[in-house]
Coordinates of C-alpha atoms in Angstrom, one line a residue:
M1 CA -0.2 -0.1 -0.2
S2 CA 1.2 4.1 -0.7
K3 CA 2.8 5.1 2.6
N4 CA -0.1 7.7 3.7
L5 CA 0.8 6.9 7.8
Q6 CA 4.0 8.9 6.5
G7 CA 4.8 11.3 9.7
K8 CA 2.1 8.5 11.8
I9 CA 3.7 7.4 15.3
A10 CA 2.0 4.4 16.1
L11 CA 3.2 2.1 19.2
V12 CA 1.2 -1.9 18.6
T13 CA 2.2 -4.1 22.2
G14 CA 2.7 -7.0 22.6
A15 CA 4.5 -7.3 19.4
T16 CA 6.6 -10.5 19.3
R17 CA 4.8 -12.7 16.9
G18 CA 1.5 -13.4 15.8
I19 CA -1.2 -10.7 15.4
G20 CA 1.1 -8.5 16.9
K21 CA 4.0 -9.3 14.8
G22 CA 2.1 -8.4 11.3
I23 CA -0.5 -5.1 12.7
A24 CA 3.5 -4.0 13.7
V25 CA 4.6 -4.4 9.7
G26 CA 1.1 -3.3 7.9
L27 CA 2.0 -0.1 9.7
G28 CA 5.5 -0.1 8.8
E29 CA 4.0 -0.7 5.3
A30 CA 2.6 1.9 5.8
G31 CA 5.2 4.3 6.5
A32 CA 5.0 4.7 9.6
T33 CA 6.7 4.7 13.0
V34 CA 5.9 2.0 15.0
Y35 CA 7.3 1.0 18.8
I36 CA 6.6 -2.3 19.4
T37 CA 6.4 -3.3 22.9
G38 CA 7.3 -7.0 24.5
R39 CA 8.9 -8.8 26.9
T40 CA 11.8 -10.4 24.7
L41 CA 14.6 -8.5 22.8
E42 CA 16.8 -11.0 21.4
P43 CA 16.3 -14.0 18.8
T44 CA 15.7 -17.3 21.4
N45 CA 16.1 -21.0 20.8
D46 CA 14.4 -22.4 23.7
D47 CA 10.7 -21.8 21.7
S48 CA 9.7 -22.9 18.1
L49 CA 6.8 -20.5 19.3
S50 CA 8.8 -18.1 20.5
G51 CA 9.3 -14.5 19.5
S52 CA 11.1 -11.0 18.9
L53 CA 11.3 -7.9 19.2
Q54 CA 14.5 -7.8 16.9
E55 CA 13.1 -10.3 14.7
T56 CA 10.2 -7.9 14.0
E57 CA 12.0 -4.4 13.8
T58 CA 14.2 -6.1 10.8
A59 CA 10.2 -7.7 9.1
V60 CA 9.0 -3.4 10.1
V61 CA 11.7 -2.2 8.5
E62 CA 12.4 -4.8 5.4
A63 CA 7.9 -3.4 4.9
G64 CA 9.6 0.8 4.5
G65 CA 8.4 1.3 8.2
I66 CA 11.0 2.4 11.0
C67 CA 10.9 0.6 14.6
V68 CA 11.8 1.1 18.0
S69 CA 11.6 -1.7 20.4
V70 CA 11.1 -1.2 24.3
Q71 CA 11.5 -3.9 26.2
V72 CA 7.6 -4.2 28.5
D73 CA 6.3 -6.1 30.5
H74 CA 2.8 -5.2 30.8
S75 CA 1.8 -6.4 34.3
D76 CA 4.0 -3.7 35.8
D77 CA 1.9 -0.3 35.6
E78 CA 5.0 2.2 36.1
Q79 CA 6.9 0.4 33.5
I80 CA 4.3 0.9 31.3
R81 CA 3.2 4.7 33.0
Q82 CA 7.5 4.9 31.2
L83 CA 6.9 3.6 28.0
F84 CA 5.0 6.8 27.1
E85 CA 6.8 8.5 29.1
R86 CA 9.7 7.6 26.2
I87 CA 7.6 7.9 23.3
E88 CA 5.8 11.3 24.7
R89 CA 9.4 12.7 25.3
E90 CA 11.3 11.3 21.7
Q91 CA 7.8 12.3 19.3
N92 CA 7.9 15.8 21.2
G93 CA 3.6 14.9 22.9
Q94 CA 2.8 12.8 19.0
L95 CA 1.4 9.6 19.4
D96 CA -1.8 8.6 16.9
I97 CA -2.5 5.6 17.0
L98 CA -2.5 3.2 19.5
V99 CA -3.1 -0.8 19.3
N100 CA -4.0 -2.5 22.4
N101 CA -2.7 -6.2 21.3
V102 CA -1.1 -7.6 24.2
Y103 CA -2.6 -11.1 25.6
A104 CA -0.9 -13.4 28.6
G105 CA -3.7 -15.5 27.9
V106 CA -3.2 -18.0 25.5
E107 CA -1.1 -20.7 28.2
A108 CA -3.5 -20.6 30.2
I109 CA -7.1 -21.8 27.2
R110 CA -4.7 -24.1 26.1
K111 CA -4.1 -25.8 30.0
S112 CA -7.4 -25.1 30.3
F113 CA -9.0 -26.2 27.2
G114 CA -12.2 -28.3 27.6
K115 CA -12.8 -27.8 31.3
S116 CA -15.7 -26.1 33.4
F117 CA -15.0 -23.0 34.6
W118 CA -15.3 -24.6 37.8
E119 CA -12.3 -26.8 37.2
S120 CA -10.0 -24.6 36.7
E121 CA -8.1 -22.6 39.9
P122 CA -9.6 -18.7 39.8
S123 CA -5.7 -17.8 38.7
F124 CA -7.1 -18.3 35.4
W125 CA -9.3 -15.2 35.4
D126 CA -5.9 -13.4 36.6
A127 CA -4.2 -14.8 33.9
A128 CA -6.6 -14.2 31.1
N129 CA -7.7 -11.4 31.2
N130 CA -4.9 -8.9 33.7
V131 CA -1.9 -8.6 30.3
G132 CA -5.0 -8.1 28.2
L133 CA -8.2 -6.5 29.2
R134 CA -6.6 -4.8 32.3
S135 CA -3.6 -3.6 30.4
H136 CA -5.0 -2.2 28.1
Y137 CA -6.6 0.5 29.7
V138 CA -4.5 1.4 31.5
A139 CA -2.5 1.9 28.3
S140 CA -5.5 3.6 26.7
I141 CA -5.3 6.5 30.1
Y142 CA -1.7 7.3 29.3
A143 CA -2.4 7.5 25.3
A144 CA -6.0 9.2 25.5
R145 CA -3.6 11.7 27.8
M146 CA -1.6 12.5 24.7
M147 CA -4.4 12.2 22.1
T148 CA -6.5 14.8 23.2
K149 CA -4.2 17.6 24.4
R150 CA -3.6 17.1 20.2
K151 CA -6.8 16.3 19.7
K152 CA -6.3 14.0 16.7
G153 CA -5.3 9.9 17.8
I154 CA -6.9 6.4 17.3
I155 CA -6.5 4.5 19.7
F156 CA -7.6 -0.1 18.2
T157 CA -8.5 -2.4 20.8
I158 CA -7.5 -5.8 19.8
S159 CA -11.2 -7.9 20.6
S160 CA -11.8 -11.4 19.4
W161 CA -15.2 -13.1 18.1
G162 CA -15.6 -14.7 21.7
G163 CA -16.6 -11.4 22.7
M164 CA -20.3 -12.3 21.5
S165 CA -20.9 -16.2 21.5
Y166 CA -19.1 -18.7 24.2
I167 CA -15.7 -19.7 22.7
F168 CA -13.2 -21.1 24.8
S169 CA -14.2 -20.7 28.2
V170 CA -16.0 -18.3 30.2
P171 CA -13.1 -15.8 31.0
Y172 CA -12.3 -15.3 28.0
G173 CA -15.2 -14.6 26.6
V174 CA -16.2 -12.3 29.4
G175 CA -12.6 -10.6 28.9
K176 CA -12.9 -9.3 25.6
S177 CA -16.8 -9.0 25.6
A178 CA -15.2 -5.9 27.8
C179 CA -13.0 -4.9 25.1
D180 CA -15.3 -4.1 23.3
R181 CA -17.1 -2.5 26.6
L182 CA -14.0 -1.2 26.9
A183 CA -13.7 0.4 23.5
A184 CA -16.8 1.9 23.0
D185 CA -16.9 3.4 26.3
M186 CA -14.1 5.1 25.6
A187 CA -15.4 6.3 22.5
K188 CA -18.0 8.3 23.8
E189 CA -15.4 10.3 26.2
L190 CA -13.3 11.0 23.6
K191 CA -15.2 11.8 20.0
D192 CA -14.6 15.4 21.9
Y193 CA -11.2 15.4 21.9
H194 CA -11.4 13.6 17.7
V195 CA -10.2 10.8 19.0
T196 CA -11.8 7.9 17.6
S197 CA -11.8 4.2 19.6
L198 CA -12.5 0.9 17.5
A199 CA -12.5 -2.7 18.6
I200 CA -11.0 -4.8 15.8
Y201 CA -12.4 -8.4 15.5
P202 CA -10.1 -10.4 13.3
G203 CA -11.1 -13.4 11.9
I204 CA -9.2 -16.9 12.3
V205 CA -6.3 -15.9 12.1
G206 CA -2.8 -18.7 11.6
T207 CA -1.0 -17.5 14.0
E208 CA 1.6 -19.6 15.6
Q209 CA 0.9 -20.2 18.2
I210 CA -3.2 -21.1 17.1
T211 CA -1.4 -23.4 14.4
S212 CA 0.2 -25.2 16.6
F213 CA -3.4 -25.5 19.0
A214 CA -5.3 -26.5 16.1
K215 CA -2.6 -29.8 15.4
E216 CA -2.9 -31.1 19.2
Q217 CA -6.7 -31.2 19.3
S218 CA -6.5 -32.4 15.6
L219 CA -4.1 -35.1 17.0
E220 CA -6.8 -35.6 20.4
N221 CA -9.1 -36.2 18.4
G222 CA -8.1 -38.1 16.2
N223 CA -9.8 -35.5 12.5
S224 CA -9.6 -31.9 12.0
S225 CA -12.0 -29.3 12.7
S226 CA -14.1 -25.9 10.8
F227 CA -11.3 -23.7 12.9
G228 CA -8.1 -26.8 12.3
D229 CA -7.4 -26.9 8.7
G230 CA -7.5 -23.7 7.8
Y231 CA -10.4 -22.6 6.0
N232 CA -10.8 -19.4 5.4
W233 CA -8.3 -18.5 7.3
E234 CA -6.2 -15.2 8.1
T235 CA -2.4 -13.9 8.5
P236 CA -2.0 -11.4 11.4
L237 CA -1.1 -9.3 8.3
F238 CA -4.2 -9.3 7.2
T239 CA -5.1 -7.6 10.8
G240 CA -2.1 -5.1 10.4
R241 CA -3.1 -4.2 6.6
A242 CA -7.1 -3.4 7.9
I243 CA -5.6 -0.9 10.7
A244 CA -3.4 0.6 8.7
H245 CA -6.4 1.2 6.3
L246 CA -8.8 2.3 8.6
A247 CA -6.0 5.0 10.5
S248 CA -5.0 6.3 7.0
D249 CA -9.0 7.5 6.6
D250 CA -9.3 11.0 7.3
N251 CA -13.1 10.4 8.1
I252 CA -12.3 7.6 11.1
I253 CA -14.2 9.1 13.6
K254 CA -17.7 7.8 12.2
Y255 CA -17.1 4.8 13.0
T256 CA -16.3 5.4 17.1
G257 CA -17.6 3.4 19.1
K258 CA -17.8 0.8 16.6
I259 CA -16.8 -3.3 16.3
Q260 CA -15.0 -3.6 12.8
V261 CA -14.5 -7.3 11.5
V262 CA -10.5 -7.5 9.5
A263 CA -11.7 -9.1 6.5
E264 CA -15.1 -6.3 6.3
V265 CA -12.8 -3.7 6.1
A266 CA -10.4 -5.4 3.8
K267 CA -13.8 -5.3 2.3
R268 CA -14.6 -1.9 2.5
Y269 CA -11.0 -0.9 1.6
G270 CA -10.2 -2.7 -0.9
F271 CA -7.1 -4.5 -0.4
V272 CA -5.7 -8.5 0.1
D273 CA -3.9 -10.9 2.7
Q274 CA -0.3 -11.3 2.8
N275 CA -0.8 -14.8 -0.6
G276 CA -3.2 -12.8 -2.4
N277 CA -6.6 -13.8 -1.0
R278 CA -9.4 -12.2 0.1
P279 CA -11.5 -14.2 3.4
V280 CA -14.7 -13.8 4.4
S281 CA -16.2 -12.1 7.1
L282 CA -17.3 -14.9 9.9
R283 CA -21.2 -13.7 9.2
S284 CA -20.6 -13.5 5.1
L285 CA -22.9 -16.4 4.4
R286 CA -19.6 -17.7 2.4
F287 CA -17.9 -18.7 5.6
I288 CA -21.0 -19.7 7.8
L289 CA -22.8 -22.1 4.8
P290 CA -20.0 -24.0 3.9
R291 CA -19.3 -24.4 7.7
V292 CA -22.3 -26.0 7.7
I293 CA -22.7 -28.1 5.1
P294 CA -18.1 -28.5 4.3
F295 CA -19.3 -29.7 0.7
L296 CA -19.4 -26.9 -0.3
R297 CA -16.1 -25.1 0.3
N298 CA -14.5 -26.9 -3.1
Y299 CA -17.7 -24.7 -4.8
A300 CA -17.4 -21.8 -2.5
W301 CA -16.6 -19.1 -4.8
L302 CA -20.3 -19.4 -6.0
I303 CA -22.4 -18.1 -2.5
P304 CA -22.5 -14.2 -2.1
D305 CA -20.5 -12.9 0.1
L306 CA -23.0 -10.5 2.2
T307 CA -22.8 -9.8 5.8
I308 CA -25.8 -11.3 8.3
P309 CA -26.0 -8.3 10.8
W310 CA -25.4 -7.7 13.9
L311 CA -28.9 -8.3 15.2
V312 CA -29.6 -11.1 13.2
I313 CA -26.5 -12.7 15.5
F314 CA -27.2 -10.6 19.0
F315 CA -30.2 -12.6 18.8
S316 CA -29.4 -15.6 17.2
M317 CA -26.8 -15.9 19.9
I318 CA -28.8 -15.3 22.7
S319 CA -32.5 -17.8 21.9
S320 CA -29.0 -20.3 21.4
R321 CA -28.4 -19.5 25.6
F322 CA -31.4 -20.5 26.7

């Protein structure tokens, strides 16, 4: 894409791998200066699923952006405060984009998968929502203080379809639903300052950890599900390109407080994923029908890419709960 974000300052939390890395690279493609955070600075050989800030920084620079790595543990409020103090000092108070992405609950979700909430320890709640929901709130405080002074800026909060319907576990779903509410309620207070707040829904993203998790479930269950077989999967860069295009929209404030689905953003702005294709929204008939009738996957291109209205999805989910 063109360098629409040249001169813009962005911060992506939790960018050593996965969606965070893809977002950082997507912003780099658009020419932004991208601050990235994570706990691991240098590459290690201990874990094939691990990433590092240095690896992401290299990828951002190769994509055409400027990158600044900052080692941060987002469970420590003081480290978060110092991060924003550094950006404010180095960029003369400018911060155009915050992407609340950092999340430390994947391993806890993996360990508790298949268990009811009462079979897990109470600490599972904190593992799922401390470095995630709570750290998003803390980062948003400091970002808003900078953005409202300049009366411009965008706060993106990475959420999930788990905010709409049960996925993985109780703490996960409650946390993602709260992320949606966080984005919506912040939008109410920020709008008068021309600062936008959005919740972002990626689809099924083939991150390192999700791919490994899907393989584990396939081996344990002896088959592959619609979740685990790669059908309509997105790459992390797809979310990055969605955020870059949204951030380049001069009238982005019209979406403030609303959920933005990555695949629907791609359709709106006309961009594709890393491999050249364009996955569809999880509320598109082109995704839903082949998921219910796998035979139709070979003919998915014949199915209209029509999205089901949010109101219909909401009431169908409510009725399925009672």
